Short mmCIF file of C-alpha atoms in Angstrom, two decimals:
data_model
loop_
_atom_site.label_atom_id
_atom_site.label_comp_id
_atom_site.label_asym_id
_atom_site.label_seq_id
_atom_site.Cartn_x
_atom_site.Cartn_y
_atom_site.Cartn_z
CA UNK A 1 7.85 -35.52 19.96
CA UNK A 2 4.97 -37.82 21.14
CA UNK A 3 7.27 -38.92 23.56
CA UNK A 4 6.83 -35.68 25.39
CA UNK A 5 2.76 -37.35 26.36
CA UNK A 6 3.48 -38.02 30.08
CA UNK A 7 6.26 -36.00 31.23
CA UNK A 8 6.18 -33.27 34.20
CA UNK A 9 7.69 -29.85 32.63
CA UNK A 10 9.44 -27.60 35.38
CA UNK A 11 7.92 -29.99 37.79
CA UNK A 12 4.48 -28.10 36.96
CA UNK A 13 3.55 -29.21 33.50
CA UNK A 14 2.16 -32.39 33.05
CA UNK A 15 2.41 -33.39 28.84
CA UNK A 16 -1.70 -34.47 28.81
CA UNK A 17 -2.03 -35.63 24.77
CA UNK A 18 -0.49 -34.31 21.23
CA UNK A 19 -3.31 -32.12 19.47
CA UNK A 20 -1.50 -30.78 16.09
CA UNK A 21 1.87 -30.29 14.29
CA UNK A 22 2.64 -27.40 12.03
CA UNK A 23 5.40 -25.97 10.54
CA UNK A 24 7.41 -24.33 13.14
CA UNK A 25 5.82 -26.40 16.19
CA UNK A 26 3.93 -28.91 17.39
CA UNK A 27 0.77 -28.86 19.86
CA UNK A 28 0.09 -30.79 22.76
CA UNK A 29 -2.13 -30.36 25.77
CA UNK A 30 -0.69 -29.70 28.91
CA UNK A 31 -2.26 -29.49 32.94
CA UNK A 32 -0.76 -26.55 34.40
CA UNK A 33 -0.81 -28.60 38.26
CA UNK A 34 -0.17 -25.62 40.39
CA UNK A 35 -2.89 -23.50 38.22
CA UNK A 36 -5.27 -26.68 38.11
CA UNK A 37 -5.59 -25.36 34.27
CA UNK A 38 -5.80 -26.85 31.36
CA UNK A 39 -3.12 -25.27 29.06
CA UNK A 40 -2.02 -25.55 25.09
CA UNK A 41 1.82 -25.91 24.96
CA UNK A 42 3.65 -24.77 21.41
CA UNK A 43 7.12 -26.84 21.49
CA UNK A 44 9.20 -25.63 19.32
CA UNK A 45 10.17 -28.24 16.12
CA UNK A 46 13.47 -29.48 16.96
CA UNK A 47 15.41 -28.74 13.94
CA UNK A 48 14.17 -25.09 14.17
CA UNK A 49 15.92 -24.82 17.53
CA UNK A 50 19.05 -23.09 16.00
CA UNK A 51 17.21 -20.88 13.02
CA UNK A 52 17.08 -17.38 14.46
CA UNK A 53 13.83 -16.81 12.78
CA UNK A 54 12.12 -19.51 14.45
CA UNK A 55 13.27 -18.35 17.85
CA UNK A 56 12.30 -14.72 17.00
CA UNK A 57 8.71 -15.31 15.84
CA UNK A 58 8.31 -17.48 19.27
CA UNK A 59 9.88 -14.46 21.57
CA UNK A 60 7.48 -12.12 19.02
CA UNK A 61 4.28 -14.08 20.28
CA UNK A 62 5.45 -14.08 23.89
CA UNK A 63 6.07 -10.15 23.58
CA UNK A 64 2.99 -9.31 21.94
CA UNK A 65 0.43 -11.56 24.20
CA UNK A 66 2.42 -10.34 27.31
CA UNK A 67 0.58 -7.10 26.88
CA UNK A 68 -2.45 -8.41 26.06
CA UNK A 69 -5.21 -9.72 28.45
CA UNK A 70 -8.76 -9.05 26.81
CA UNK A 71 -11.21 -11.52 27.01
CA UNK A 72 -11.34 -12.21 23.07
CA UNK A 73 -7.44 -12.67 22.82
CA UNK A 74 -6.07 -16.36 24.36
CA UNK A 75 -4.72 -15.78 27.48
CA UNK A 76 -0.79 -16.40 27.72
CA UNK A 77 0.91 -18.42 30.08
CA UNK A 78 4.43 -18.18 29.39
CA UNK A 79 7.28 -18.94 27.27
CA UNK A 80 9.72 -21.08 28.69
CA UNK A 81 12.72 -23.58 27.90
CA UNK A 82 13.76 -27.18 29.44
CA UNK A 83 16.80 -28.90 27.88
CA UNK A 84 16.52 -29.23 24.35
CA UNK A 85 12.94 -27.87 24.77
CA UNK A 86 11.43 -24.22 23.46
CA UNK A 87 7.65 -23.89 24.80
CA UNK A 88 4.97 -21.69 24.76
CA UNK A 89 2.13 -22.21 26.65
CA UNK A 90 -1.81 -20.36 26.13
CA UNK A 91 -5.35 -21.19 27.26
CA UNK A 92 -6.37 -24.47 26.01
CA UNK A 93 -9.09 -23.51 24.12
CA UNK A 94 -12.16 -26.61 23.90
CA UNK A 95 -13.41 -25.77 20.75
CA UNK A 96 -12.99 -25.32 16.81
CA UNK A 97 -11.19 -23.14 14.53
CA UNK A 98 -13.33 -21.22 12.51
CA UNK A 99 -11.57 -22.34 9.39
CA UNK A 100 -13.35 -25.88 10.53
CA UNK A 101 -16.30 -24.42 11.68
CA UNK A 102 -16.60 -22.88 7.86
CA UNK A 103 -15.39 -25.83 6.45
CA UNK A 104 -17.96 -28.12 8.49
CA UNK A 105 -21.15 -25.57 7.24
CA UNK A 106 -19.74 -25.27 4.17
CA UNK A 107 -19.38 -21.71 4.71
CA UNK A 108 -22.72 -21.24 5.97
CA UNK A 109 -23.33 -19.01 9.12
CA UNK A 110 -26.04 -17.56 10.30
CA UNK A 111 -26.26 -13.45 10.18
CA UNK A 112 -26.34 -14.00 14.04
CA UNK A 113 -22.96 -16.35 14.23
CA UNK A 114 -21.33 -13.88 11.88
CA UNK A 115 -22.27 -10.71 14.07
CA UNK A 116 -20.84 -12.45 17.32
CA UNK A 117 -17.54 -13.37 15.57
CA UNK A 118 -16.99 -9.97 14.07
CA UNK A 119 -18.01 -8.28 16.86
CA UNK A 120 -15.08 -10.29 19.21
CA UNK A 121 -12.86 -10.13 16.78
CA UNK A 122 -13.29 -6.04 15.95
CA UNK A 123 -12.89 -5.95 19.81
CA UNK A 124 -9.86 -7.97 20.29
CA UNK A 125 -7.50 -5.87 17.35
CA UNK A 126 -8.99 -3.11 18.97
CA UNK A 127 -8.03 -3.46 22.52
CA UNK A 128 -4.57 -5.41 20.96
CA UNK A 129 -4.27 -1.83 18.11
CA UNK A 130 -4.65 0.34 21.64
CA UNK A 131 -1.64 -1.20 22.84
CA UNK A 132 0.33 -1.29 20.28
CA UNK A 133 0.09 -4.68 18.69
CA UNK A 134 -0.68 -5.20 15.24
CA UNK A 135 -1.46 -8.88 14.64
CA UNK A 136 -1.03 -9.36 11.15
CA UNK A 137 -2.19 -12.50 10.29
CA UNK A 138 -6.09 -12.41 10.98
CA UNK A 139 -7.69 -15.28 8.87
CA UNK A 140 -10.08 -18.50 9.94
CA UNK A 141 -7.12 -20.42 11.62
CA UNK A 142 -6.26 -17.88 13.87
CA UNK A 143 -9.71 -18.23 15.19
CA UNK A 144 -11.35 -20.31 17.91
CA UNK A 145 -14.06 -20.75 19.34
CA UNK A 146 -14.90 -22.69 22.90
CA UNK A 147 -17.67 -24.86 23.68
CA UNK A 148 -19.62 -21.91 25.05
CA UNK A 149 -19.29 -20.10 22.14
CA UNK A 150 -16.68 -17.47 23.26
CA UNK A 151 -13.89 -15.97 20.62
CA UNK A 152 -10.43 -15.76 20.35
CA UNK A 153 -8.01 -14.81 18.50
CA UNK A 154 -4.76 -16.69 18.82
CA UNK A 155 -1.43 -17.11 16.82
CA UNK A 156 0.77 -13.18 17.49
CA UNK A 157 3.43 -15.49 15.55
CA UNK A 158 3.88 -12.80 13.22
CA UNK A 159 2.54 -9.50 15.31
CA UNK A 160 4.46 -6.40 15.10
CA UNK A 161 4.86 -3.75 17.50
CA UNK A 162 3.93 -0.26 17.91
CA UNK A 163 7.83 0.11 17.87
CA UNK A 164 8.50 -1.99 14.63
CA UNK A 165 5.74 -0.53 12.40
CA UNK A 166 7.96 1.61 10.90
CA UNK A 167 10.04 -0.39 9.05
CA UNK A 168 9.61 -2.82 6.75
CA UNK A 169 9.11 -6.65 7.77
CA UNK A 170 9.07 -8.72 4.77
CA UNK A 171 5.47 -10.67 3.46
CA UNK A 172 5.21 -12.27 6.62
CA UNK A 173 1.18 -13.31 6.42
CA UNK A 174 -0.88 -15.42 4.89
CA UNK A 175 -1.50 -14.33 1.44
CA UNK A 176 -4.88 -14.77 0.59
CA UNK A 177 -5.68 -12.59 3.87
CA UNK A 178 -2.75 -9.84 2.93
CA UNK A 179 -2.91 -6.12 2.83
CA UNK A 180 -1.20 -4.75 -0.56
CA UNK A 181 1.59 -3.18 1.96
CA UNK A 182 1.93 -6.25 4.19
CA UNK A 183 2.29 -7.94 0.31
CA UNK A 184 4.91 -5.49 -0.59
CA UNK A 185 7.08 -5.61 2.70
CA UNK A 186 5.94 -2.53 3.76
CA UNK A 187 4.82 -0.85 7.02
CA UNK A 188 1.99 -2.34 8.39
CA UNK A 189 -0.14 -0.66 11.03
CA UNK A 190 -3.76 -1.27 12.54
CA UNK A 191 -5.01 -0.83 8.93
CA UNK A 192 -3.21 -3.84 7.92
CA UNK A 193 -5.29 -5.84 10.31
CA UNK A 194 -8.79 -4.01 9.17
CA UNK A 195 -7.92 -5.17 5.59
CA UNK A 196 -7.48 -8.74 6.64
CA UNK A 197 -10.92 -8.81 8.48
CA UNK A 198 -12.97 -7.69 5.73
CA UNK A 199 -11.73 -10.35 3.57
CA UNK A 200 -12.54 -12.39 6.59
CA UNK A 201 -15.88 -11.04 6.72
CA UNK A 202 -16.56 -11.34 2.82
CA UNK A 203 -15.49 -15.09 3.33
CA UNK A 204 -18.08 -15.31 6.40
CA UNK A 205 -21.08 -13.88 3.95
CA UNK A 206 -20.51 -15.70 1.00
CA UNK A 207 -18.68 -18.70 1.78
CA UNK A 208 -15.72 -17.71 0.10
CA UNK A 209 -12.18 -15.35 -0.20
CA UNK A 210 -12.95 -12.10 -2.47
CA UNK A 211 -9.04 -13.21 -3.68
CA UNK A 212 -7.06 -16.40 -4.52
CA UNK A 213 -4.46 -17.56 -2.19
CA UNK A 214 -3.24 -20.56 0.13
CA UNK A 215 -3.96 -20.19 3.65
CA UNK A 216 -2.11 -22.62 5.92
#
């Protein structure tokens, strides 16, 4: 896909440099020219353009961050398709994840740094709880953190709706950060998220997971 660096998308998005791959999509920085922003576009891995479930968890991101603007939550820019192209497009954000910020200090924060991440990150699943979006998936990666020090939470990949809670999902998570229901393919509801950030929060004190498991 690095052939995408360069191009104009819907004669407004101009393809700036690649930034990551992962395994549904892969990252690239984009100029939004009518905006005059600087935006992160999610394309869509080719070969996943046909699997249902791919397409599903990208409209399920798009849903969930269309009713969500808080300033602790990436803004969303749209979800949109070109061709043989699935994008989604956020806030660039100029800064870490706080998987490498932990990884960098070797789990180290100050009391201070962790206060100001859990407090912007107890507000965001707040505010995104309050409308009916439970995230499901709240672990280091899902984490950044701009130049000026400001917090969000990104990746609704796997967020489920006020309207969906009630049935069951499947493990969809990462298991290390994993409520016991989320684990079992149960209902998962604001509590689900809760769980997640104290074993965040555990990991931010002491440098490491209270439980084993891989976290991608």
């Amino acid at each position: 896909m690095e052939n995408l660096i360069g191009r104009n998308l819907q004669n407004r998005f101009k393809v700036l440099s690649y930034v990551a791959s992962g395994g549904m999509s892969t990252v690239f920085r984009v100029l939004d020219t009518q905006r005059n922003v600087t935006l992160a576009m999610k394309v869509l891995h080719l070969d996943l353009m046909d699997d249902p479930s791919a397409s599903r968890r990208f409209q399920r991101e798009a849903r969930a961050l269309q009713r969500l603007a808080h300033p602790n939550i990436v803004p969303f820019y749209g979800l949109y398709q070109e061709e043989d192209l699935h994008f989604l497009l956020e806030l660039f954000v100029d800064g870490p994840s706080l998987k490498t910020i932990l990884r960098k200090s070797q789990g180290k924060l100050s009391l201070t740094q962790i206060l100001i991440i859990l407090k912007a990150l107890c507000a965001a699943l707040g505010y995104a709880h309050a409308n009916g979006v439970v995230h499901c998936d709240v672990k280091p990666g899902n984490v950044m953190i701009d130049r000026s020090g400001q917090v969000f939470l990104t990746d609704f990949g796997v967020a489920r709706h006020a309207e969906s809670t009630t049935t069951t999902i499947g493990a969809a998570g990462t298991p290390a950060y994993m409520a016991p229901e989320q684990i079992r393919g149960e209902p998962v509801n604001p509590a689900t998220d809760v769980y997640a950030l104290s074993v965040l929060l555990y990991e931010l004190l002491t440098g490491r997971r209270p439980f084993t498991g891989d976290e991608t």
